[in-house]
Short mmCIF file of C-alpha atoms (C1' of nucleotides) in Angstrom, two decimals:
data_model
loop_
_atom_site.label_atom_id
_atom_site.label_comp_id
_atom_site.label_asym_id
_atom_site.label_seq_id
_atom_site.Cartn_x
_atom_site.Cartn_y
_atom_site.Cartn_z
CA MET A 1263 33.22 78.47 -172.85
CA ASN A 1264 34.51 78.06 -176.92
CA GLU A 1265 36.11 76.34 -179.36
CA SER A 1266 33.72 73.97 -180.46
CA VAL A 1267 31.08 76.91 -180.66
CA ASP A 1268 28.35 77.05 -179.32
CA PHE A 1269 26.96 73.77 -177.82
CA LEU A 1270 26.97 73.82 -174.05
CA LYS A 1271 24.45 75.31 -172.45
CA GLY A 1272 23.73 73.37 -168.70
CA THR A 1273 26.92 71.58 -169.55
CA LEU A 1274 29.14 74.02 -167.77
CA ASP A 1275 26.90 73.32 -164.65
CA LEU A 1276 27.38 69.42 -164.88
CA MET A 1277 31.26 70.26 -165.25
CA ILE A 1278 31.52 72.34 -162.25
CA LEU A 1279 29.76 70.23 -159.99
CA LYS A 1280 31.86 67.65 -161.72
CA THR A 1281 35.34 68.91 -160.80
CA LEU A 1282 34.26 69.73 -157.48
CA SER A 1283 33.56 66.10 -156.49
CA TRP A 1284 37.15 65.57 -155.88
CA ALA A 1285 37.86 68.62 -153.78
CA PRO A 1286 36.75 71.84 -152.95
CA THR A 1287 38.39 74.14 -155.12
CA HIS A 1288 38.10 77.85 -155.69
CA GLY A 1289 36.32 79.45 -159.32
CA TYR A 1290 39.90 80.14 -160.71
CA GLY A 1291 40.74 76.59 -160.17
CA ILE A 1292 38.11 75.00 -161.77
CA ALA A 1293 38.30 76.97 -164.75
CA ARG A 1294 42.06 75.35 -164.84
CA TRP A 1295 41.24 72.21 -164.36
CA ILE A 1296 38.85 71.91 -166.97
CA GLU A 1297 41.22 73.97 -169.81
CA HIS A 1298 44.13 71.30 -168.50
CA CYS A 1299 41.67 67.97 -168.99
CA THR A 1300 40.39 68.31 -172.16
CA GLY A 1301 43.26 69.59 -173.35
CA ASP A 1302 42.17 73.10 -174.08
CA VAL A 1303 39.50 72.26 -176.23
CA LEU A 1304 36.93 73.63 -173.54
CA GLN A 1305 37.71 77.53 -172.35
CA VAL A 1306 36.01 78.88 -169.51
CA GLU A 1307 35.35 81.90 -169.62
CA GLU A 1308 34.77 84.36 -166.65
CA GLY A 1309 31.93 85.77 -167.51
CA SER A 1310 30.16 82.21 -167.92
CA LEU A 1311 32.12 80.94 -164.49
CA TYR A 1312 31.50 82.90 -161.89
CA PRO A 1313 27.75 83.72 -162.31
CA ALA A 1314 27.18 79.92 -162.93
CA LEU A 1315 29.11 79.85 -159.14
CA HIS A 1316 26.92 82.31 -157.92
CA LYS A 1317 23.81 80.30 -159.28
CA LEU A 1318 24.63 76.42 -157.77
CA GLU A 1319 25.15 78.46 -154.45
CA GLU A 1320 21.82 80.14 -154.48
CA ARG A 1321 20.14 76.85 -155.64
CA GLY A 1322 22.06 75.23 -152.65
CA LEU A 1323 23.70 72.31 -154.58
CA ILE A 1324 27.73 74.23 -153.74
CA ALA A 1325 28.87 75.89 -150.69
CA ALA A 1326 31.78 78.28 -150.30
CA GLU A 1327 33.69 79.66 -147.84
CA TRP A 1328 36.90 81.95 -148.29
CA GLY A 1329 40.42 80.49 -148.15
CA ILE A 1330 43.82 80.79 -148.87
CA SER A 1331 45.03 79.37 -152.63
CA GLU A 1332 48.23 77.43 -153.27
CA HIS A 1333 49.24 80.59 -154.66
CA ASN A 1334 48.88 82.31 -150.80
CA ARG A 1335 46.19 84.70 -152.69
CA ARG A 1336 42.13 84.65 -150.99
CA ALA A 1337 39.82 82.40 -152.92
CA LYS A 1338 36.52 81.46 -152.49
CA PHE A 1339 36.55 77.74 -152.33
CA TYR A 1340 33.27 75.85 -153.29
CA ARG A 1341 32.52 72.52 -152.70
CA LEU A 1342 29.26 70.30 -153.24
CA THR A 1343 26.59 70.01 -151.07
CA THR A 1344 24.53 66.63 -150.50
CA ALA A 1345 21.63 67.99 -153.09
CA GLY A 1346 24.92 68.78 -155.19
CA LYS A 1347 25.95 65.51 -155.34
CA LYS A 1348 22.66 63.96 -156.34
CA GLN A 1349 22.17 66.60 -158.17
CA LEU A 1350 25.62 65.57 -160.08
CA LEU A 1351 24.48 62.01 -160.21
CA ALA A 1352 20.84 63.07 -162.20
CA ALA A 1353 22.81 65.48 -164.24
CA HIS A 1354 25.94 63.33 -165.37
CA ASP A 1355 23.00 60.50 -166.18
CA SER A 1356 20.76 62.89 -168.22
CA TRP A 1357 24.01 64.11 -170.31
CA ALA A 1358 25.05 60.47 -171.54
CA ARG A 1359 21.36 60.26 -172.12
CA PHE A 1360 21.31 63.30 -174.09
CA ALA A 1361 25.01 63.06 -175.96
CA ASP A 1362 24.02 59.14 -176.75
CA ALA A 1363 20.53 60.41 -178.89
CA VAL A 1364 22.45 63.55 -180.57
CA PHE A 1365 24.83 60.53 -181.78
CA LYS A 1366 21.51 58.67 -182.85
CA VAL A 1367 20.65 61.31 -185.10
CA LEU A 1368 23.96 61.49 -186.38
CA ARG A 1369 24.46 58.19 -187.28
CA THR A 1370 20.88 56.80 -188.06
CA ALA A 1371 20.19 55.79 -191.29
CA PRO A 1372 16.39 56.16 -192.60
CA ALA A 1373 15.43 52.57 -192.93
CA SER A 1374 15.42 51.86 -196.83
CA HIS A 1375 12.12 50.95 -198.29
CA MET B 679 13.89 70.47 -176.89
CA ASN B 680 13.81 68.88 -173.59
CA GLU B 681 13.52 65.70 -171.31
CA SER B 682 17.41 65.93 -170.90
CA VAL B 683 16.28 69.03 -169.49
CA ASP B 684 18.61 71.59 -171.01
CA PHE B 685 21.89 70.53 -172.62
CA LEU B 686 21.42 71.42 -176.63
CA LYS B 687 22.34 74.57 -177.92
CA GLY B 688 23.34 74.72 -181.63
CA THR B 689 22.82 70.89 -181.82
CA LEU B 690 19.13 71.51 -182.73
CA ASP B 691 20.62 73.16 -185.93
CA LEU B 692 23.42 70.34 -185.96
CA MET B 693 20.59 67.50 -185.94
CA ILE B 694 18.36 69.47 -188.88
CA LEU B 695 20.94 69.93 -190.99
CA LYS B 696 21.71 66.18 -190.62
CA THR B 697 18.33 65.34 -190.99
CA LEU B 698 18.06 66.78 -194.67
CA SER B 699 21.28 64.97 -195.62
CA TRP B 700 19.25 61.75 -196.37
CA ALA B 701 16.79 63.98 -198.20
CA PRO B 702 14.91 66.83 -198.58
CA THR B 703 12.26 67.09 -195.51
CA HIS B 704 9.76 69.21 -194.32
CA GLY B 705 9.92 70.59 -190.96
CA TYR B 706 7.09 68.84 -189.01
CA GLY B 707 9.17 65.57 -190.39
CA ILE B 708 12.35 66.87 -189.35
CA ALA B 709 11.12 67.44 -186.15
CA ARG B 710 9.37 63.57 -186.58
CA TRP B 711 12.06 61.93 -187.96
CA ILE B 712 14.64 63.06 -184.54
CA GLU B 713 11.88 61.96 -182.32
CA HIS B 714 11.59 58.53 -183.61
CA CYS B 715 15.28 57.65 -184.13
CA THR B 716 15.84 59.33 -180.30
CA GLY B 717 13.21 57.01 -178.92
CA ASP B 718 11.75 60.45 -178.04
CA VAL B 719 14.95 60.92 -175.53
CA LEU B 720 14.93 64.85 -177.91
CA GLN B 721 11.72 66.54 -178.53
CA VAL B 722 11.57 69.12 -180.95
CA GLU B 723 9.25 72.02 -179.85
CA GLU B 724 7.59 73.75 -182.90
CA GLY B 725 8.63 76.97 -181.47
CA SER B 726 12.19 75.99 -181.16
CA LEU B 727 11.87 74.30 -184.78
CA TYR B 728 10.44 76.41 -187.12
CA PRO B 729 12.68 79.84 -185.92
CA ALA B 730 15.66 77.78 -186.62
CA LEU B 731 14.90 76.35 -189.92
CA HIS B 732 14.41 80.26 -190.97
CA LYS B 733 17.92 80.82 -189.84
CA LEU B 734 19.52 78.33 -191.55
CA GLU B 735 18.11 79.62 -194.42
CA GLU B 736 18.34 82.87 -194.25
CA ARG B 737 22.61 81.72 -193.57
CA GLY B 738 22.07 80.34 -197.02
CA LEU B 739 22.83 76.31 -194.98
CA ILE B 740 19.39 75.25 -196.47
CA ALA B 741 17.31 76.14 -198.83
CA ALA B 742 12.72 75.80 -199.13
CA GLU B 743 10.20 74.76 -201.75
CA TRP B 744 6.68 74.30 -201.39
CA GLY B 745 5.10 70.97 -202.31
CA ILE B 746 3.19 68.57 -201.15
CA SER B 747 3.74 66.27 -197.91
CA GLU B 748 2.96 62.52 -197.97
CA HIS B 749 -0.27 63.45 -196.30
CA ASN B 750 -1.47 65.32 -199.12
CA ARG B 751 -0.72 68.57 -197.17
CA ARG B 752 0.61 71.75 -198.39
CA ALA B 753 4.46 71.74 -196.76
CA LYS B 754 7.84 73.49 -197.33
CA PHE B 755 10.49 71.30 -197.91
CA TYR B 756 13.82 72.08 -197.10
CA ARG B 757 17.39 70.56 -198.52
CA LEU B 758 21.14 71.29 -197.95
CA THR B 759 22.86 73.41 -199.93
CA THR B 760 26.62 73.27 -200.78
CA ALA B 761 27.37 75.90 -197.77
CA GLY B 762 24.71 73.79 -195.77
CA LYS B 763 26.82 70.73 -196.75
CA LYS B 764 30.07 71.94 -195.68
CA GLN B 765 28.34 73.10 -192.48
CA LEU B 766 27.45 70.43 -191.61
CA LEU B 767 30.85 68.25 -191.87
CA ALA B 768 32.05 70.78 -189.84
CA ALA B 769 29.67 71.25 -186.74
CA HIS B 770 29.65 67.20 -186.78
CA ASP B 771 33.23 67.23 -186.00
CA SER B 772 32.74 70.14 -183.74
CA TRP B 773 30.11 68.55 -181.79
CA ALA B 774 32.16 65.22 -180.97
CA ARG B 775 35.10 67.22 -180.37
CA PHE B 776 33.00 69.45 -177.54
CA ALA B 777 31.45 65.64 -176.59
CA ASP B 778 34.48 63.84 -175.73
CA ALA B 779 35.58 67.01 -174.61
CA VAL B 780 32.94 66.86 -171.69
CA PHE B 781 33.38 63.37 -171.54
CA LYS B 782 36.91 63.56 -170.51
CA VAL B 783 35.48 65.69 -167.69
CA LEU B 784 33.23 63.76 -166.10
CA ARG B 785 36.03 60.73 -166.27
CA THR B 786 39.32 62.36 -165.49
CA ALA B 787 40.70 61.75 -161.93
CA PRO B 788 42.93 64.63 -160.82
CA ALA B 789 46.33 63.01 -160.73
CA SER B 790 46.94 61.56 -157.29
CA HIS B 791 50.38 63.13 -155.39
"C1'" DT C 884 -23.19 66.67 -192.53
"C1'" DG C 885 -20.93 67.90 -189.22
"C1'" DT C 886 -17.14 67.63 -185.79
"C1'" DA C 887 -12.43 65.71 -184.21
"C1'" DT C 888 -8.01 64.51 -184.68
"C1'" DA C 889 -3.76 64.88 -187.36
"C1'" DT C 890 -0.74 67.07 -189.89
"C1'" DA C 891 1.62 71.56 -191.44
"C1'" DC C 892 2.55 76.16 -190.96
"C1'" DC C 893 3.61 80.63 -188.51
"C1'" DT C 894 4.72 84.40 -184.25
"C1'" DC C 895 5.73 86.81 -179.84
"C1'" DG C 896 7.76 87.56 -175.66
"C1'" DG C 897 9.76 85.74 -171.75
"C1'" DA C 898 13.72 83.29 -169.72
"C1'" DG C 899 18.13 81.37 -168.98
"C1'" DT C 900 23.06 80.92 -170.65
"C1'" DC C 901 27.08 82.54 -172.34
"C1'" DC C 902 30.34 86.15 -173.41
"C1'" DT C 903 32.43 90.43 -174.20
"C1'" DA C 904 34.04 93.90 -171.56
"C1'" DG C 905 34.91 96.71 -168.15
"C1'" DG C 906 36.40 96.64 -163.09
"C1'" DT C 907 39.40 95.62 -158.25
"C1'" DA C 908 42.99 93.66 -155.78
"C1'" DA C 909 46.89 91.34 -153.88
"C1'" DG C 910 51.00 88.70 -153.98
"C1'" DC C 911 55.39 87.17 -157.02
"C1'" DT C 912 59.00 88.37 -160.43
"C1'" DT C 913 62.63 91.43 -162.44
"C1'" DA D 1058 58.58 100.02 -159.47
"C1'" DA D 1059 56.59 97.88 -163.02
"C1'" DG D 1060 54.45 94.06 -164.97
"C1'" DC D 1061 52.66 89.53 -164.97
"C1'" DT D 1062 50.02 86.00 -162.68
"C1'" DT D 1063 46.15 85.29 -159.63
"C1'" DA D 1064 41.56 85.76 -158.21
"C1'" DC D 1065 37.60 87.53 -157.71
"C1'" DC D 1066 33.20 90.36 -159.74
"C1'" DT D 1067 29.20 92.60 -162.61
"C1'" DA D 1068 26.46 94.48 -166.69
"C1'" DG D 1069 24.52 94.45 -170.77
"C1'" DG D 1070 24.10 92.05 -175.27
"C1'" DA D 1071 23.00 88.61 -177.70
"C1'" DC D 1072 21.51 84.39 -178.61
"C1'" DT D 1073 18.69 80.05 -178.09
"C1'" DC D 1074 14.95 77.82 -176.50
"C1'" DC D 1075 10.22 77.09 -175.01
"C1'" DG D 1076 5.30 77.93 -174.36
"C1'" DA D 1077 1.36 79.43 -175.00
"C1'" DG D 1078 -1.23 81.65 -179.16
"C1'" DG D 1079 -3.09 81.43 -183.81
"C1'" DT D 1080 -4.10 79.95 -189.18
"C1'" DA D 1081 -5.26 76.19 -192.55
"C1'" DT D 1082 -6.55 71.60 -195.02
"C1'" DA D 1083 -7.35 66.58 -195.36
"C1'" DT D 1084 -9.03 62.48 -193.73
"C1'" DA D 1085 -11.75 59.71 -190.62
"C1'" DC D 1086 -15.64 58.70 -188.05
"C1'" DA D 1087 -20.51 59.76 -186.42
#
DNA sequence: TGTATATACCTCGGAGTCCTAGGTAAGCTT
DNA sequence: AAGCTTACCTAGGACTCCGAGGTATATACA
């Protein structure tokens, strides 16, 4: 995950959850989707993606099932669990508040005196 | 740096640089300013702040000078260097593009078909 | 006078995240 | 048959943040 250098942290989890909120998707497809809908501003590295998926699964936020991809290949499809849906809402809200706070720092000028 | 849990990474550097763009400020004051203008949404921990300042100084983006604070205490005042000003512009732009990309993932619905 | 509080600095070590670099395997195209 | 794309995986290093600890001084207050 790069280009925009170094921000991001936890944001990957959020974007994975959001992507899965539309439909169950396999890891490779999640990466392609994120890249596609950000116009390649965000690159999802496999070395970040798969460990992140495994941790989300461990935490019970997503569940996996093997299946066959649209390209006729073996693929692991992930879906949101109930806990995952709840977590997505919380994380979305949390991100919005965080981003808003950062923008405040970037915009707020000290009171003149 | 917390409350909004876990995002943030590199964002601290950006906010430090931005704070210093208004006026030279000591570390403690930087932390208080960020907390103040985000309405305490972002907490700046000293264990994050001081190492970050030292690294920015090492990288030549800020410069330090000992002085006396508004509370009559010994304090290290940091100011942006020329390289720091340049870096601030780049990081600001980078953050804006990153945040925009994340919001795109949070908002974009897959094309129906 | 002594003590508490706020100001102001610092570092160590752990936890967590991302990425580079490597690997496997199978389907499709040429 | 070779090469590309799809699809998965992990190990290890680099880095960042934070909790917890520490030092020191000015001011307020009892």
